[in-house]
Every structure is written in C-alpha cells, then in structure tokens.
Short mmCIF file of C-alpha atoms and ligand atoms in Angstrom, two decimals:
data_model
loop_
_atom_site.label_atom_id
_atom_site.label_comp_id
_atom_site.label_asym_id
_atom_site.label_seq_id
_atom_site.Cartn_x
_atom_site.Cartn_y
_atom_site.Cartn_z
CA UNK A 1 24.18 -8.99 22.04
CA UNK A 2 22.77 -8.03 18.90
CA UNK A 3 24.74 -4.84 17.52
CA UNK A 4 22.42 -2.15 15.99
CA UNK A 5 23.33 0.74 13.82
CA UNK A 6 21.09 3.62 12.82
CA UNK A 7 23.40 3.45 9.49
CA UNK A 8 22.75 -0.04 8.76
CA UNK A 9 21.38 -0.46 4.66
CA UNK A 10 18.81 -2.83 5.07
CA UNK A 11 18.20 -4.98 1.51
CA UNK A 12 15.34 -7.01 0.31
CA UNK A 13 16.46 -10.59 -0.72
CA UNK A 14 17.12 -11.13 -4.07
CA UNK A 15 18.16 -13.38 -7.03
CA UNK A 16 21.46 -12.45 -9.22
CA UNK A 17 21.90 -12.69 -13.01
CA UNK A 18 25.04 -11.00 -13.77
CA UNK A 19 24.89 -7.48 -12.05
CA UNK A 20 21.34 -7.45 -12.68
CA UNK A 21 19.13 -8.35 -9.63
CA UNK A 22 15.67 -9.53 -9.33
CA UNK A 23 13.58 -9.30 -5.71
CA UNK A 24 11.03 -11.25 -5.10
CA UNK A 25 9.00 -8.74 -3.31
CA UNK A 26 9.15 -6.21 -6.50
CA UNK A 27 8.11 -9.69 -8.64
CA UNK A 28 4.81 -9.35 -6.53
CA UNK A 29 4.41 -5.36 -6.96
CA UNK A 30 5.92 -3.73 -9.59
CA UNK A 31 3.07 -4.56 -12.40
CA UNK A 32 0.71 -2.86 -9.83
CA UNK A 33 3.24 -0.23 -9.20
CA UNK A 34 4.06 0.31 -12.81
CA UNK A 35 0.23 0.55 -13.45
CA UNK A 36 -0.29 3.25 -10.75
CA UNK A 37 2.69 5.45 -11.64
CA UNK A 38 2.41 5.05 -15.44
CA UNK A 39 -1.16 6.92 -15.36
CA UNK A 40 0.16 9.77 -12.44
CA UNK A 41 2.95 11.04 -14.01
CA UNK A 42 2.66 13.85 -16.27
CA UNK A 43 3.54 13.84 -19.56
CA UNK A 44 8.05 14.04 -19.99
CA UNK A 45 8.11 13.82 -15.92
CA UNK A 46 11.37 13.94 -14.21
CA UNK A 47 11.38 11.31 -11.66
CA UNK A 48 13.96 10.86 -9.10
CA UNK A 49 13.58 7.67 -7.01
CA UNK A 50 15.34 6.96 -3.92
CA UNK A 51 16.29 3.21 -3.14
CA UNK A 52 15.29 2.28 -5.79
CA UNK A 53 16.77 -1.23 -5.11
CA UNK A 54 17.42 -3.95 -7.70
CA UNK A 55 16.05 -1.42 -10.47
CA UNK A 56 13.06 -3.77 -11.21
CA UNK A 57 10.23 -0.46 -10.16
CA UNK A 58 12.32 1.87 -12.11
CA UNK A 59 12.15 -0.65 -15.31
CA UNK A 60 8.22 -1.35 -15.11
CA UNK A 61 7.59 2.15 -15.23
CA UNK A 62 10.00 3.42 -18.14
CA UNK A 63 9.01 0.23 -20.11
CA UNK A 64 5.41 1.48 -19.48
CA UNK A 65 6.24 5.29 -20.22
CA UNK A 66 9.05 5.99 -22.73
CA UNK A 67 8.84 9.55 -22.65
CA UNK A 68 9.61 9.78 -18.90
CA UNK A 69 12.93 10.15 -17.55
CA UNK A 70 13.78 8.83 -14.78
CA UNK A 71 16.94 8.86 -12.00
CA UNK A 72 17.38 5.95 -10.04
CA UNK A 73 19.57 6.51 -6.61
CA UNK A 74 20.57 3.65 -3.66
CA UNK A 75 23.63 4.15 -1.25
CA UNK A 76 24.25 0.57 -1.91
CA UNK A 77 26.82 -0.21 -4.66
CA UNK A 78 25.52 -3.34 -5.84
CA UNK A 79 22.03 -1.63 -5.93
CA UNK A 80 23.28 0.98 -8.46
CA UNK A 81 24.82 -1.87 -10.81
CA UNK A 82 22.04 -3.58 -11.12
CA UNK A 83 20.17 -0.49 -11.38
CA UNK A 84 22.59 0.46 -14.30
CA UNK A 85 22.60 -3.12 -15.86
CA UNK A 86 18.45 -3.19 -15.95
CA UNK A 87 18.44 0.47 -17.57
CA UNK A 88 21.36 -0.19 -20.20
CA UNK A 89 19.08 -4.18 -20.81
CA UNK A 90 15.77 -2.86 -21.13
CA UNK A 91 15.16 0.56 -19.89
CA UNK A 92 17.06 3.40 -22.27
CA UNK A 93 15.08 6.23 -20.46
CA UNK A 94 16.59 5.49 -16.84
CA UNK A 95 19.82 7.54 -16.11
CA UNK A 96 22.75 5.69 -14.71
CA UNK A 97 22.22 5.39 -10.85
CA UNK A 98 23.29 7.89 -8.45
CA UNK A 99 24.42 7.19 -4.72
CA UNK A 100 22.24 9.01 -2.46
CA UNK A 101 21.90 8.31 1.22
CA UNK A 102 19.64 10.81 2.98
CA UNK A 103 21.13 10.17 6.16
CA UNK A 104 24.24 11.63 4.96
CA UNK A 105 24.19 15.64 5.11
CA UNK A 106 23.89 17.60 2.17
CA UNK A 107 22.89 14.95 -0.10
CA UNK A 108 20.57 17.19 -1.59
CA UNK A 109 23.32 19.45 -2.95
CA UNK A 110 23.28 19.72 -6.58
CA UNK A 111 20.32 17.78 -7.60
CA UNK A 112 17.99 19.58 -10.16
CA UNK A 113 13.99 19.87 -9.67
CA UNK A 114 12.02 17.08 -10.43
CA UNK A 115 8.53 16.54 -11.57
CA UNK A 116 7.87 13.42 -8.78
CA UNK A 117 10.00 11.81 -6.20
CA UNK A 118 9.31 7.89 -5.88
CA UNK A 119 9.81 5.84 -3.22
CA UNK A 120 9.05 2.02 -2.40
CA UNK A 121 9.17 0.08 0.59
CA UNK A 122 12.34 2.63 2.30
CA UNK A 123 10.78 4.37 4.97
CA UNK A 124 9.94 1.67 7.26
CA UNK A 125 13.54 -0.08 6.77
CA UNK A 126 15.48 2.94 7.36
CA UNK A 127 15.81 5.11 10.49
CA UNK A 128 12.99 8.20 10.84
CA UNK A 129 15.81 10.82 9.78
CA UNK A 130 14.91 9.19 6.26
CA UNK A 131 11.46 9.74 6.33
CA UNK A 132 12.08 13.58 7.33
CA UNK A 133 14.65 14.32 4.32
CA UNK A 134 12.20 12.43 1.89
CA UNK A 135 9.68 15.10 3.08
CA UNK A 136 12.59 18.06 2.75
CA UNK A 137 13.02 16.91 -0.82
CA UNK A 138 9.74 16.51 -1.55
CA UNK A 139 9.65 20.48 -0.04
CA UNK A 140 13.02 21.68 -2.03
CA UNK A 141 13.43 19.50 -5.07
CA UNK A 142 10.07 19.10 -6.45
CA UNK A 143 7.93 21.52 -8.81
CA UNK A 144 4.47 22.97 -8.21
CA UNK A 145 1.98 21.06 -9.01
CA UNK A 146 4.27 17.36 -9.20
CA UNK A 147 3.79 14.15 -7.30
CA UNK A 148 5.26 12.62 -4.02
CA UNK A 149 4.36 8.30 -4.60
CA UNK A 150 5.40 6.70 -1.46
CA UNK A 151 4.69 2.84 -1.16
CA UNK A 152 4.80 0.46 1.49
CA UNK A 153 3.18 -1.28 4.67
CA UNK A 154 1.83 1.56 7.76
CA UNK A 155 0.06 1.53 11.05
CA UNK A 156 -3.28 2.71 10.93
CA UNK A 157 -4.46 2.28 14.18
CA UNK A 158 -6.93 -0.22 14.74
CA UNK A 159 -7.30 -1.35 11.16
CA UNK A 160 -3.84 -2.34 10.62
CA UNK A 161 -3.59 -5.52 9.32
CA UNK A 162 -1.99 -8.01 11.88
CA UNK A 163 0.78 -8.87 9.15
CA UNK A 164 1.74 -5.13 9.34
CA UNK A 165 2.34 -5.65 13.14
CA UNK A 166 4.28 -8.65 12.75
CA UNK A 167 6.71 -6.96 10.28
CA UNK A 168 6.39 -4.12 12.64
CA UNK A 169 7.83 -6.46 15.37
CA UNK A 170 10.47 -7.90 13.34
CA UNK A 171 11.68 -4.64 12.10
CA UNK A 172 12.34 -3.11 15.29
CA UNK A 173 13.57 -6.40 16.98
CA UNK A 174 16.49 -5.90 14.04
CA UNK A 175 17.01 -2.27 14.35
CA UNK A 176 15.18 -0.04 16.74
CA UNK A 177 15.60 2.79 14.33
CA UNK A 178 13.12 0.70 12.25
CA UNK A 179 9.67 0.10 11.72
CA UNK A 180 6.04 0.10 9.64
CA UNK A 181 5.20 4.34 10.43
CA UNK A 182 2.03 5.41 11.17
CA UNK A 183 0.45 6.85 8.00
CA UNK A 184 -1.03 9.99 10.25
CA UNK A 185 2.83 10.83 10.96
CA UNK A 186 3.72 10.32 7.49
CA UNK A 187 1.25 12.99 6.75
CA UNK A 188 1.92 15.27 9.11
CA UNK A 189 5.61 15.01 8.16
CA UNK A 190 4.59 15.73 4.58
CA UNK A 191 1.79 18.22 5.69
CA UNK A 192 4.59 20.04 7.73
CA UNK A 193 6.63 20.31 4.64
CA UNK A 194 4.36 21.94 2.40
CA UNK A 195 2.14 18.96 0.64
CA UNK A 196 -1.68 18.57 0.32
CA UNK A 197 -2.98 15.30 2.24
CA UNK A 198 -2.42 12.61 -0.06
CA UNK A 199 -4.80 10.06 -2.05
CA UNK A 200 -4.59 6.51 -0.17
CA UNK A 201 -4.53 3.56 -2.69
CA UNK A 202 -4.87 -0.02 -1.01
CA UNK A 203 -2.32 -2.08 -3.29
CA UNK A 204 -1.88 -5.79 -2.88
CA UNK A 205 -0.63 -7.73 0.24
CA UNK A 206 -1.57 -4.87 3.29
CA UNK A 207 0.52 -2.56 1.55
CA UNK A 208 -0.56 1.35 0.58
CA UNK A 209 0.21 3.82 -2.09
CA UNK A 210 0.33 7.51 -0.78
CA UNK A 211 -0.10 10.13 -3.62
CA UNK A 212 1.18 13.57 -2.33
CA UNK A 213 0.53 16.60 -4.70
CA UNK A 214 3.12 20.10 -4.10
CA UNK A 215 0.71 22.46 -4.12
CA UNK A 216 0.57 24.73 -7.40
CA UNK A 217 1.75 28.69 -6.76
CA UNK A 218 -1.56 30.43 -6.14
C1 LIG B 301 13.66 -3.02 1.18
S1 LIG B 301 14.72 -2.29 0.01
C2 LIG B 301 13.56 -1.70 -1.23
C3 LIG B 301 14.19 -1.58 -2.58
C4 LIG B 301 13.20 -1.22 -3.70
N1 LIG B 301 12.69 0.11 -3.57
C5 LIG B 301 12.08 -2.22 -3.74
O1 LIG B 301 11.01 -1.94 -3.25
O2 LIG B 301 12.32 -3.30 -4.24
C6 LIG B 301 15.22 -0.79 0.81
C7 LIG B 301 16.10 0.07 -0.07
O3 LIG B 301 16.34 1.30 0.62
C8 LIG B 301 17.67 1.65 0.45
N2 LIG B 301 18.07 2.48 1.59
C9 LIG B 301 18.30 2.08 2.85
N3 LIG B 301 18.70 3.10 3.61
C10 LIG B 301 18.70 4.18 2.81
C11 LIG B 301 19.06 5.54 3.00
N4 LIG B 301 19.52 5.97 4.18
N5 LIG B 301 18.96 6.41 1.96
C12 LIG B 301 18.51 5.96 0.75
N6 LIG B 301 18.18 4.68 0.51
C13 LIG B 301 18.28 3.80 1.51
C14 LIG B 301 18.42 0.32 0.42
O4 LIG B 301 19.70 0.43 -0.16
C15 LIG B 301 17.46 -0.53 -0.40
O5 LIG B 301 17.70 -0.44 -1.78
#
C-alpha cells in the first residue's frame, strides 16, 4: 500500500551546484514569469513568496527589478539554502529565506504587510488547507490596493487541456490531498476573502497566471 500524508512536501526535480539548485520546470518559466511580475509590481514592492522552491522565480524577478524587495519562504530546508545561496550569488535584494509552512498554525504570526504575495506552481501540490491560508494571507497580510500572482496548471471545465488532467491524475494517484484546482474555486476562495476577480494570463505549456488585486479602502 502506498502511504499518503496530507503533510507530505512535494518538490520539483532539480539539478545541484553547491547549495544552489536549478529546476527544470522554472528553466521553462521563470523568463515569462519574471516578465509578468517585473511590470505588476509597484514601484519598492514588498513581496513575500511562498515556496518559492530552488530560488530561481525569486532571482528572475529581483535581477529584473532592483528596487523591489523581496522574502522568499519554503518549509523545506534545502529549499531555503538554495534560496539563500541564489540571493547572496546574484540577487542582493532577496532577504534570507524564511520557513513557512501554511499548514502549520499560526504561521502568519509576526509577518509584516506586504505589497504582493507570489506564488508558483504550490497549490495544486499541496493539500487544499494551503490554498485557503494563501487566501487568509492574501486577506491579513497584504495592503490595499497590492497584488495576489498565483501561477500554475487549473481545471477549467471543458477547456482544460488534457495534459492538465493527466497531471491531475497523477497528482491525486500520489496524494489524494493533491491536485490541478478548479480556477472557479480558486476564485471563490479568493473572492470569499476579500479580492476582486482576478486577470487570467495564459502563460506557456497549459499553465495560467491569476492576478488578484486587494481592493483599495473606499
Ligand atoms: C512544485 S514545487 C514549486 C517550487 C517553485 N515555486 C517553482 O515553481 O519552481 C512546490 C513547492 O511548494 C512548497 N510547499 C509544499 N508544501 C508547502 C506548504 N505546506 N507550505 C508552503 N510551501 C509548501 C515545497 O517545499 C516546494 O518548494
């Protein structure tokens, strides 16, 4: 029997060079990514990014926007090394890695406001309970008028690509917490919590970018 566990950290494969880590999947996106995030964010933005993996995201964006600052976070160790070995290589405007796992309760507590929250390719590869405290943050920790960037594969009814149901498949056949989400639950999650609908970007290989705005104090 295959054992399960809602707690299970689920990493994309990667390459090593010292504690620095390169994915192969962020070789494919982050130059898109980079491109997207690097014209959204406002001017000095505070940018906290959860799993943010091998670092490689974080990296294209600072290296694109100096003047940003930006807080990586992963509950994995080796994550947050290689997080901290990309910043301290290329990347002076990242802050050294922080563990967050929002399964874990109260790991909110003592985090400042931020300006956007970031997140790539988590949601799906994590148990729902992730998705919800992504939207509680986005709710709690983020200023009027900043940015929610989510990015990754969803359901979308009958237009969903057939790769998207395969991974959907495979995802769930490893942990039944798992799975590609349904964008409309997404957005109600997000809706529920406060944030206009977001803008839908189609980004390369079936995957999405969701742009969610806080709305601005009327
Ligand atoms: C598929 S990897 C994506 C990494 C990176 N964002 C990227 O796209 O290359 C999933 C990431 O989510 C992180 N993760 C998994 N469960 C998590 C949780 N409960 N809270 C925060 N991060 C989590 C993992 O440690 C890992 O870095």
């Amino acid at each position: 029997m295959t054992e399960t566990s809602e707690s299970e950290i689920a990493l994309e494969a990667r390459q090593t060079e010292a504690a620095r880590l390169f994915s192969p999947s962020a070789a494919r996106n982050r130059d898109a990514i980079g491109d997207m995030l690097a014209k959204l964010l406002p001017q000095g933005a505070r940018v906290l990014e959860i799993g943010s993996g091998t670092g490689e995201h974080a990296v294209a964006v600072c290296q694109r926007r100096p003047d940003i600052d930006w807080q990586p976070s992963d509950p994995d160790p080796a994550s947050r090394a290689s997080q901290d070995a990309w910043a301290a290589d290329a990347a002076p405007n990242m802050r050294p890695s922080i563990d967050l796992d929002l399964t874990r309760p109260g790991w909110l507590d003592g985090l400042d406001m931020f300006d956007a929250i970031v997140c790539v390719n988590v949601i799906h590869i994590a148990p729902w309970s992730v998705a919800e405290a992504l939207a509680n943050a986005s709710r709690d920790r983020v200023v009027a008028g900043g940015l929610v960037y989510l990015y990754g594969p969803y359901l979308e009814g009958e237009a969903t690509a057939p790769s998207n149901l395969d991974f959907d498949r495979s995802l769930r056949s490893r942990n039944p917490a798992w799975g590609v989400r349904a964008r409309s639950d997404v957005e109600a999650l997000f809706a529920a919590a406060g944030l206009a609908a977001p803008d839908r970007h189609v980004m390369p290989a079936n995957n999405l970018s969701l742009v969610f705005h806080s709305r601005s104090p009327v």
